[in-house]
PDB file of C-alpha atoms in Angstrom:
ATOM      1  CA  UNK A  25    -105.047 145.581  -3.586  1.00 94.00           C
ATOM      2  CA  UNK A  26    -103.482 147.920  -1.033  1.00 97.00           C
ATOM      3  CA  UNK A  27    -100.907 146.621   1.791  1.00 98.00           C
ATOM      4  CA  UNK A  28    -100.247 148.268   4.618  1.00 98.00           C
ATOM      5  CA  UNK A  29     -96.735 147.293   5.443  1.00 98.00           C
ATOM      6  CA  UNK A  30     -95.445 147.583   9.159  1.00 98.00           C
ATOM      7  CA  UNK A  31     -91.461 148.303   9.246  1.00 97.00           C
ATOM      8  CA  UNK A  32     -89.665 146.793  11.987  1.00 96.00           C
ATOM      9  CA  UNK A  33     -86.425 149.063  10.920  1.00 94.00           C
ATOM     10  CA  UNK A  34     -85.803 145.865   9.077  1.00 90.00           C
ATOM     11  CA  UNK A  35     -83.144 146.446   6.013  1.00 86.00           C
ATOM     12  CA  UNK A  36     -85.456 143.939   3.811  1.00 84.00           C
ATOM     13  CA  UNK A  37     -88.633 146.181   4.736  1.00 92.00           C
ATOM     14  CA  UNK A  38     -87.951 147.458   0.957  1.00 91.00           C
ATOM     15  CA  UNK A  39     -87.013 144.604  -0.700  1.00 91.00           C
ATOM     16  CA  UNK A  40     -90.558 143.363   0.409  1.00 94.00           C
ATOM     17  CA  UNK A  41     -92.374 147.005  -0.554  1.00 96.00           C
ATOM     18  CA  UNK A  42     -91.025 146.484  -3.819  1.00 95.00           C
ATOM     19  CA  UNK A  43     -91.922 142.552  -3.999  1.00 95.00           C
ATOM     20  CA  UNK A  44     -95.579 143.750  -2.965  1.00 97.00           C
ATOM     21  CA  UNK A  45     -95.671 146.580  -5.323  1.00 97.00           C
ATOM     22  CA  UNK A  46     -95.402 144.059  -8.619  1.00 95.00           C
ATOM     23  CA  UNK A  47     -97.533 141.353  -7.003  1.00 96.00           C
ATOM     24  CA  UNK A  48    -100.746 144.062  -6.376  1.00 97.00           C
ATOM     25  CA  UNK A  49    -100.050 146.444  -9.140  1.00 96.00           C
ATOM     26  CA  UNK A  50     -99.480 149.538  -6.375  1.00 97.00           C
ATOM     27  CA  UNK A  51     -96.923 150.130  -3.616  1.00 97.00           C
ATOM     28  CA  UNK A  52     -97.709 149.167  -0.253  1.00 98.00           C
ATOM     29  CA  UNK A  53     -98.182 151.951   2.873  1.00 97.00           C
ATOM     30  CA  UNK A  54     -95.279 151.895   4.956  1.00 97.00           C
ATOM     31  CA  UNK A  55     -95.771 152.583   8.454  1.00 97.00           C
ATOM     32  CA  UNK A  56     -93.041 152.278  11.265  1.00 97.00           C
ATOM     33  CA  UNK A  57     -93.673 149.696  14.496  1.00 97.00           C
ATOM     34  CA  UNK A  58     -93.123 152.911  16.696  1.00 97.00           C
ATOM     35  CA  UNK A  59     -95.642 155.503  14.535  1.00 97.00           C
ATOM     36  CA  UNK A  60     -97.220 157.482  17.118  1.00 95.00           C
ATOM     37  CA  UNK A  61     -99.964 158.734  14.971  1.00 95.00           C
ATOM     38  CA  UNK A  62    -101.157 155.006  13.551  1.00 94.00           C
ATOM     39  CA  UNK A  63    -104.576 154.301  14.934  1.00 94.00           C
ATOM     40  CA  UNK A  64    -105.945 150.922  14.582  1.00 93.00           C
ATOM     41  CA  UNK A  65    -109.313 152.484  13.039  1.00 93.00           C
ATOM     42  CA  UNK A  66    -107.114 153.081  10.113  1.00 95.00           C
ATOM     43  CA  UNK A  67    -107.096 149.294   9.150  1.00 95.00           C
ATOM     44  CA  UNK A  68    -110.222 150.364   7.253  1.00 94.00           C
ATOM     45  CA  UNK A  69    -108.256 151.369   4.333  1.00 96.00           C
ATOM     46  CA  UNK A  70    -106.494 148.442   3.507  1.00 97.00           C
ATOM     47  CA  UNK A  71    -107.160 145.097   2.056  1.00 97.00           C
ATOM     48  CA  UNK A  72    -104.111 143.347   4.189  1.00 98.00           C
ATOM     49  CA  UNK A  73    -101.293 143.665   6.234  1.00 98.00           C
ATOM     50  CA  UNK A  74     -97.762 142.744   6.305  1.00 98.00           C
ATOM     51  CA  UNK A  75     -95.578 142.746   9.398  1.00 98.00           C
ATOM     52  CA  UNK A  76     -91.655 143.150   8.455  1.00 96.00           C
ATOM     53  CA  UNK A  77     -88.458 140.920   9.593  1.00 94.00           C
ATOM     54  CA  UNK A  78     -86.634 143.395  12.431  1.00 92.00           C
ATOM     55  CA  UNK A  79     -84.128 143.099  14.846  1.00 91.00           C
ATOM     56  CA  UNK A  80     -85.154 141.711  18.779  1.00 91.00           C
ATOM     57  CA  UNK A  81     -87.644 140.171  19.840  1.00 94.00           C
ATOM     58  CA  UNK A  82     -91.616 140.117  19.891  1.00 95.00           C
ATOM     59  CA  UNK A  83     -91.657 139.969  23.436  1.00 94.00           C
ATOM     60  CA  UNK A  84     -90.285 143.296  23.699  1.00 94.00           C
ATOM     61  CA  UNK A  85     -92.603 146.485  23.266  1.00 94.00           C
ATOM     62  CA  UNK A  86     -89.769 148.373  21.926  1.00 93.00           C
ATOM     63  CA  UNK A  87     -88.815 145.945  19.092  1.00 95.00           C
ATOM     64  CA  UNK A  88     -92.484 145.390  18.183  1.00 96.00           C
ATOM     65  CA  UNK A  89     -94.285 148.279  18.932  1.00 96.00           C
ATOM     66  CA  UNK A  90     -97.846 148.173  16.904  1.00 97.00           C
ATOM     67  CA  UNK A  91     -97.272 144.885  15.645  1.00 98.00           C
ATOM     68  CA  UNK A  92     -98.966 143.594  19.296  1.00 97.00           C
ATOM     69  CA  UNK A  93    -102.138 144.974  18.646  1.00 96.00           C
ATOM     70  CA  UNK A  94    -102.293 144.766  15.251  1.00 97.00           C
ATOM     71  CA  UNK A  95    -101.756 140.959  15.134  1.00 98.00           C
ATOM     72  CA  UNK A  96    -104.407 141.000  18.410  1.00 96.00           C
ATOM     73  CA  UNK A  97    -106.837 143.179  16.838  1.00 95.00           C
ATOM     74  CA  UNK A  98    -106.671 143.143  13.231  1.00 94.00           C
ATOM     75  CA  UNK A  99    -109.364 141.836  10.962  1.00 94.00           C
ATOM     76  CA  UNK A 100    -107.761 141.605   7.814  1.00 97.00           C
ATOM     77  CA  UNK A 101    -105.851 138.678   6.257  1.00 98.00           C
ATOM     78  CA  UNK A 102    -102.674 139.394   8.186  1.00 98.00           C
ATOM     79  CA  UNK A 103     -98.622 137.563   6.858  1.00 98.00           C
ATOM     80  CA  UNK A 104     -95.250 137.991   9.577  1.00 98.00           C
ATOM     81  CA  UNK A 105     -92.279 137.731   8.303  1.00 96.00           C
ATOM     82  CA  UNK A 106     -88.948 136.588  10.756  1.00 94.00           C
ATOM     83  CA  UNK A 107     -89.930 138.925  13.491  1.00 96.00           C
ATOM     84  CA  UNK A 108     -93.451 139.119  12.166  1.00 97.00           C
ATOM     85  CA  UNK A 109     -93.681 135.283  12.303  1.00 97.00           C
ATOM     86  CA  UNK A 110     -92.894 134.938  15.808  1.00 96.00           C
ATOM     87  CA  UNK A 111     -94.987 137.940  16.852  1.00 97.00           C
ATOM     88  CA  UNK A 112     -97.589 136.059  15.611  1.00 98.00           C
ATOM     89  CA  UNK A 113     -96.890 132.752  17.605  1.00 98.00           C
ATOM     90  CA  UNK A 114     -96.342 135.106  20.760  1.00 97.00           C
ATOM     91  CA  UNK A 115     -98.941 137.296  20.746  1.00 98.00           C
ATOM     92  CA  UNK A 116    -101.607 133.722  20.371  1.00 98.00           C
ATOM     93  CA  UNK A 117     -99.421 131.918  23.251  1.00 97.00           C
ATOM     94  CA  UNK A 118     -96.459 130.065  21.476  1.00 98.00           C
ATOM     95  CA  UNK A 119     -92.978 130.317  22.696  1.00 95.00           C
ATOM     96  CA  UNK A 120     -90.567 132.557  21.691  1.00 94.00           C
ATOM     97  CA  UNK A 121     -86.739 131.090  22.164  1.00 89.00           C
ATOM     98  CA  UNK A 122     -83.515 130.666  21.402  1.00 85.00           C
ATOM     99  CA  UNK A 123     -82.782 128.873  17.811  1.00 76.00           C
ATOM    100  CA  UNK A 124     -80.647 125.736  18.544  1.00 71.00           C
ATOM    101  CA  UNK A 125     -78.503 127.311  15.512  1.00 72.00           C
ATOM    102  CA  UNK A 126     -78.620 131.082  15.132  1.00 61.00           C
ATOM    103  CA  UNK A 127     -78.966 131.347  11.071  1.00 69.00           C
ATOM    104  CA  UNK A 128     -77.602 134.361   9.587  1.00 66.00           C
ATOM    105  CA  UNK A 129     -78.079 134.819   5.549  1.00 65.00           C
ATOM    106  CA  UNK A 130     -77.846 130.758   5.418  1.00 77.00           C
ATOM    107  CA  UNK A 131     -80.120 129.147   2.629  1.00 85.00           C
ATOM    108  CA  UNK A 132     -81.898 126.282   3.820  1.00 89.00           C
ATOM    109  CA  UNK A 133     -84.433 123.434   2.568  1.00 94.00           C
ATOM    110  CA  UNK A 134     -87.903 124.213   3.816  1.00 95.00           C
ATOM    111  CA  UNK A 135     -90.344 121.288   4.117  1.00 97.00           C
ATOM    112  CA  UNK A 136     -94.039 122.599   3.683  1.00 98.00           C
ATOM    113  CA  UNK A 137     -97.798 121.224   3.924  1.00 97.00           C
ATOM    114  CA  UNK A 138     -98.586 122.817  -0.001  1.00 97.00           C
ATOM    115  CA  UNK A 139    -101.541 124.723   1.127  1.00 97.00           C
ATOM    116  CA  UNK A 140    -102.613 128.038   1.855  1.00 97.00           C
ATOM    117  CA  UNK A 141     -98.897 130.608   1.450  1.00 97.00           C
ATOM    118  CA  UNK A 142     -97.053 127.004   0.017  1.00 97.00           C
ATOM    119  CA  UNK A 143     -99.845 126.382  -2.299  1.00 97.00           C
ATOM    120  CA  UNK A 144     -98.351 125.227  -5.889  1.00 97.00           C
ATOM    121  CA  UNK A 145     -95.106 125.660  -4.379  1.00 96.00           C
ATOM    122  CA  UNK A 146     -92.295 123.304  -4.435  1.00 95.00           C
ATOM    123  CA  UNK A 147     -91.293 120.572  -1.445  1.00 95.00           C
ATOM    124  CA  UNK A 148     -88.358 120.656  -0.307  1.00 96.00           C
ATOM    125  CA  UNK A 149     -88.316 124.697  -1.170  1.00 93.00           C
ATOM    126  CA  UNK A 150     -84.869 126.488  -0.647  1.00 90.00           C
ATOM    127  CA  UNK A 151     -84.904 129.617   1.056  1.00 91.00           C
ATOM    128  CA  UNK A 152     -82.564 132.231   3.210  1.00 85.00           C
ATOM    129  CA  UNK A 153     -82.726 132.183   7.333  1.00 83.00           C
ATOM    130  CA  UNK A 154     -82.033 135.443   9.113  1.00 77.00           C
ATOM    131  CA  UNK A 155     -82.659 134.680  12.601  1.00 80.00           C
ATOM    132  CA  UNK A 156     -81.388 133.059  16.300  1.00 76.00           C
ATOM    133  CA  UNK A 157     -84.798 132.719  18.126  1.00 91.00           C
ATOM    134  CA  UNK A 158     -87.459 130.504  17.000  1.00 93.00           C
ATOM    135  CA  UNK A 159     -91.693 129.729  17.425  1.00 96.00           C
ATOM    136  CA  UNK A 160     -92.221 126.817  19.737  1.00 96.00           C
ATOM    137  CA  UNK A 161     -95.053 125.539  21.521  1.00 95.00           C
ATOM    138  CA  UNK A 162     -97.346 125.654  19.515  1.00 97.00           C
ATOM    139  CA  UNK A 163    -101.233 126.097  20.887  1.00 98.00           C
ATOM    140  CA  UNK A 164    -104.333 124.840  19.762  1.00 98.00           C
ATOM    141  CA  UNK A 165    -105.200 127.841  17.746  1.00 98.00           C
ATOM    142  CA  UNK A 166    -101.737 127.987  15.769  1.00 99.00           C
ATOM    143  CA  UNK A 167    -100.881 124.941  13.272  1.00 98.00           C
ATOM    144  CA  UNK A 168     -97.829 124.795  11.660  1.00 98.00           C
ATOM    145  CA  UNK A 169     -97.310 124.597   7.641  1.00 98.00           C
ATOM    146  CA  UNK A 170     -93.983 124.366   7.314  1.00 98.00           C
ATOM    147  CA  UNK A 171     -90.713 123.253   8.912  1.00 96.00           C
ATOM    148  CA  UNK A 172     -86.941 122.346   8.371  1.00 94.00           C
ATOM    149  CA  UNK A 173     -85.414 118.530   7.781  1.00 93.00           C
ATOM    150  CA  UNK A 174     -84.145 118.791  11.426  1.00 90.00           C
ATOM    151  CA  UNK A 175     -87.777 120.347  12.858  1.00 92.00           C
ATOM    152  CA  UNK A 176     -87.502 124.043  13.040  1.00 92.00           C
ATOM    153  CA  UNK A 177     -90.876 125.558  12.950  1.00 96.00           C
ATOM    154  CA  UNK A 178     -90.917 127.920   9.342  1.00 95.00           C
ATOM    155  CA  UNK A 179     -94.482 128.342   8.609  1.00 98.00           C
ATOM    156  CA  UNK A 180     -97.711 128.858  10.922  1.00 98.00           C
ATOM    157  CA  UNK A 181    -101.211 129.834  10.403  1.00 98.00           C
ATOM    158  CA  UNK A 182    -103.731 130.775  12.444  1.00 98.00           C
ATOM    159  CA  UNK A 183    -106.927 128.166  12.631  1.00 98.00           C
ATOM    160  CA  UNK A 184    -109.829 130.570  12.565  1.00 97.00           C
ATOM    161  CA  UNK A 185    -108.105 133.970  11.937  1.00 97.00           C
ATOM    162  CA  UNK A 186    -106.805 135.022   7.887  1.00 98.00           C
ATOM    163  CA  UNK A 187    -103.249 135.027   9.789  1.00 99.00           C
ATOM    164  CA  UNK A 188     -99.507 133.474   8.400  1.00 99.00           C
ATOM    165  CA  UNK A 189     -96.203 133.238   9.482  1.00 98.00           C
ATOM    166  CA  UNK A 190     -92.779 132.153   7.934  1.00 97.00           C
ATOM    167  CA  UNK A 191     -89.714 132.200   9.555  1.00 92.00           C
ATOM    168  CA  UNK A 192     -87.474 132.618   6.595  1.00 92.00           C
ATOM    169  CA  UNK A 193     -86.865 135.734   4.056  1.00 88.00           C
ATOM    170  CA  UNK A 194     -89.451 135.276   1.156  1.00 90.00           C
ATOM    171  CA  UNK A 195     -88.117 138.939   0.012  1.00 86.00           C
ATOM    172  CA  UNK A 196     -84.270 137.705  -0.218  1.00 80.00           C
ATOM    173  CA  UNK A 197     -82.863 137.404  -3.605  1.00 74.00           C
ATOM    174  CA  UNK A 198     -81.432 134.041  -2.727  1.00 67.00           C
ATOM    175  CA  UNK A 199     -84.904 132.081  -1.797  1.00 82.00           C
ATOM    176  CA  UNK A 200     -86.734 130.112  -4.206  1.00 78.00           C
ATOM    177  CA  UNK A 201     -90.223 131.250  -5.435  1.00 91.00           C
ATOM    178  CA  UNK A 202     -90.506 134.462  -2.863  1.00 89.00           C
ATOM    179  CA  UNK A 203     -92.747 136.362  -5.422  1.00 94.00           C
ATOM    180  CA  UNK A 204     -95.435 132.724  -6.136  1.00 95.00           C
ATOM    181  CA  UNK A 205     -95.561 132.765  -1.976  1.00 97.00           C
ATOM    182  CA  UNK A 206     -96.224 136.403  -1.910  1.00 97.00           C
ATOM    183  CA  UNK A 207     -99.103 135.961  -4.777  1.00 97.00           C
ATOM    184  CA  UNK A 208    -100.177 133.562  -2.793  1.00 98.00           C
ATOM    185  CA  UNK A 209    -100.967 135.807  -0.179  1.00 98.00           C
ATOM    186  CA  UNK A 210    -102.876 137.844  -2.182  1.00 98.00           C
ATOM    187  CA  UNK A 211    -104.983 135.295  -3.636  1.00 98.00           C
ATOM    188  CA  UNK A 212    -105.736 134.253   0.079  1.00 98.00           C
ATOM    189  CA  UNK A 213    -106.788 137.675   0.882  1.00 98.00           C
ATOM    190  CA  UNK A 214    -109.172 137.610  -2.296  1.00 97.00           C
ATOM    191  CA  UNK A 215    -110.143 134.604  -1.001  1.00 96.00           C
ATOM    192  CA  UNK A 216    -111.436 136.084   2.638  1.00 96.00           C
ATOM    193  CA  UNK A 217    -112.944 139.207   1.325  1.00 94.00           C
ATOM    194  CA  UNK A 218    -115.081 137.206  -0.804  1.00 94.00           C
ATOM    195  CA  UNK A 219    -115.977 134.822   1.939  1.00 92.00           C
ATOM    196  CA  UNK A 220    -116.550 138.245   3.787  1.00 88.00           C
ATOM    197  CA  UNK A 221    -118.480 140.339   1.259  1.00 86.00           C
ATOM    198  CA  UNK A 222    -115.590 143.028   1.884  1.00 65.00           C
ATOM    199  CA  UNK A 223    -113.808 142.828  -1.166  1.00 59.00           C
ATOM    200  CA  UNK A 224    -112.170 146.605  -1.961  1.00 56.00           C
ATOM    201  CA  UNK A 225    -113.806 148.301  -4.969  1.00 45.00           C
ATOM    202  CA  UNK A 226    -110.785 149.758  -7.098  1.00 42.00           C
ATOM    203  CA  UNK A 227    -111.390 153.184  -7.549  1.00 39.00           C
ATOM    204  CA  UNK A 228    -112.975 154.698 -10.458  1.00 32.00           C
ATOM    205  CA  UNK A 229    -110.251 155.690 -13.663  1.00 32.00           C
ATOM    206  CA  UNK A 230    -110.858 159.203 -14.555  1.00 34.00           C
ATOM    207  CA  UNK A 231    -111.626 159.645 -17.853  1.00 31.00           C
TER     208      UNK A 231
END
């Protein structure tokens, strides 16, 4: 399975390359937010997509770069991470705020709904916050999957789209299960491609 990975200048960009590199059996393509060569034709390539934590916000074109149009335009199962999370709600008309709390490299219980990312995964599950704005809002076409004790949104999908969000830092040593929710992600994108007849041949071994 080949991920193109979108880096946010986000230090846990490689944490996550090398988290997706054992889950499909290859490293992921890294491409930077502000790549002024990425075309969206290039999509084509790849079986999914992952969208990196990163500093700022989604609202800003500087902080987010490609991520806007890729989250608009892609068809391919698509997962945001902190940053890519709330581009996600943004970009499908959520709000984008201030976090009652800013959380900073805080672990925290995370209530889920066990399907889709959270499938087999454990309820309350204990993971890492890195973050002071939060998804809000939420509209028709965005339903959310998981949240904290106290109701911070951690977890969206889109309804009719192959697209995720969580909040929190699957990547960070410190949260429970990172690698099972990032499996999981795979198994959801095997899941649309053969829903979609597109599933990637793996190329030939030479001999």
């Amino acid at each position: 399975m080949r991920t193109l990975l979108v880096d946010n200048y986000d230090s846990f960009t490689y944490n996550l390359f090398h988290y997706l590199a054992e889950v499909n059996g290859r490293e992921p393509e890294v491409v930077r937010n502000d790549d002024p060569d990425w075309k969206i034709a290039q999509l084509d390539a790849f079986d999914n997509v992952v969208v990196s934590p990163g500093p700022g916000t989604p609202r800003r074109a500087s902080d987010f770069g490609i991520c806007t149009e890729l989250v608009h335009r892609s068809h391919l199962p698509l997962l945001g991470i902190c940053l890519g999370h709330q581009g996600i709600g943004h970009v499908h008309g959520a709000t984008v705020d201030r976090a009652p709390e800013p959380r900073h490299g805080r672990t925290s219980p995370v209530l889920h709904d066990g399907t889709g990312l959270f499938a087999g995964l454990p309820s309350p599950l204990e993971v890492v916050r890195y973050h002071s704005l939060t998804v809000t809002g939420l509209p028709d076409a965005l339903e959310a999957t998981a949240w904290t004790p106290d109701g911070i949104l951690m977890g969206l999908r889109h309804r009719t789209r192959p697209q995720w969000g969580v909040q929190f830092h699957p990547e960070s040593i410190c949260s429970q299960h990172g690698m099972q929710l990032l499996a999981n992600f795979a198994r959801l994108t095997r899941a649309h491609q053969a829903a979609q007849g597109t599933a990637r041949r793996s190329p030939a071994r030479r001999p």
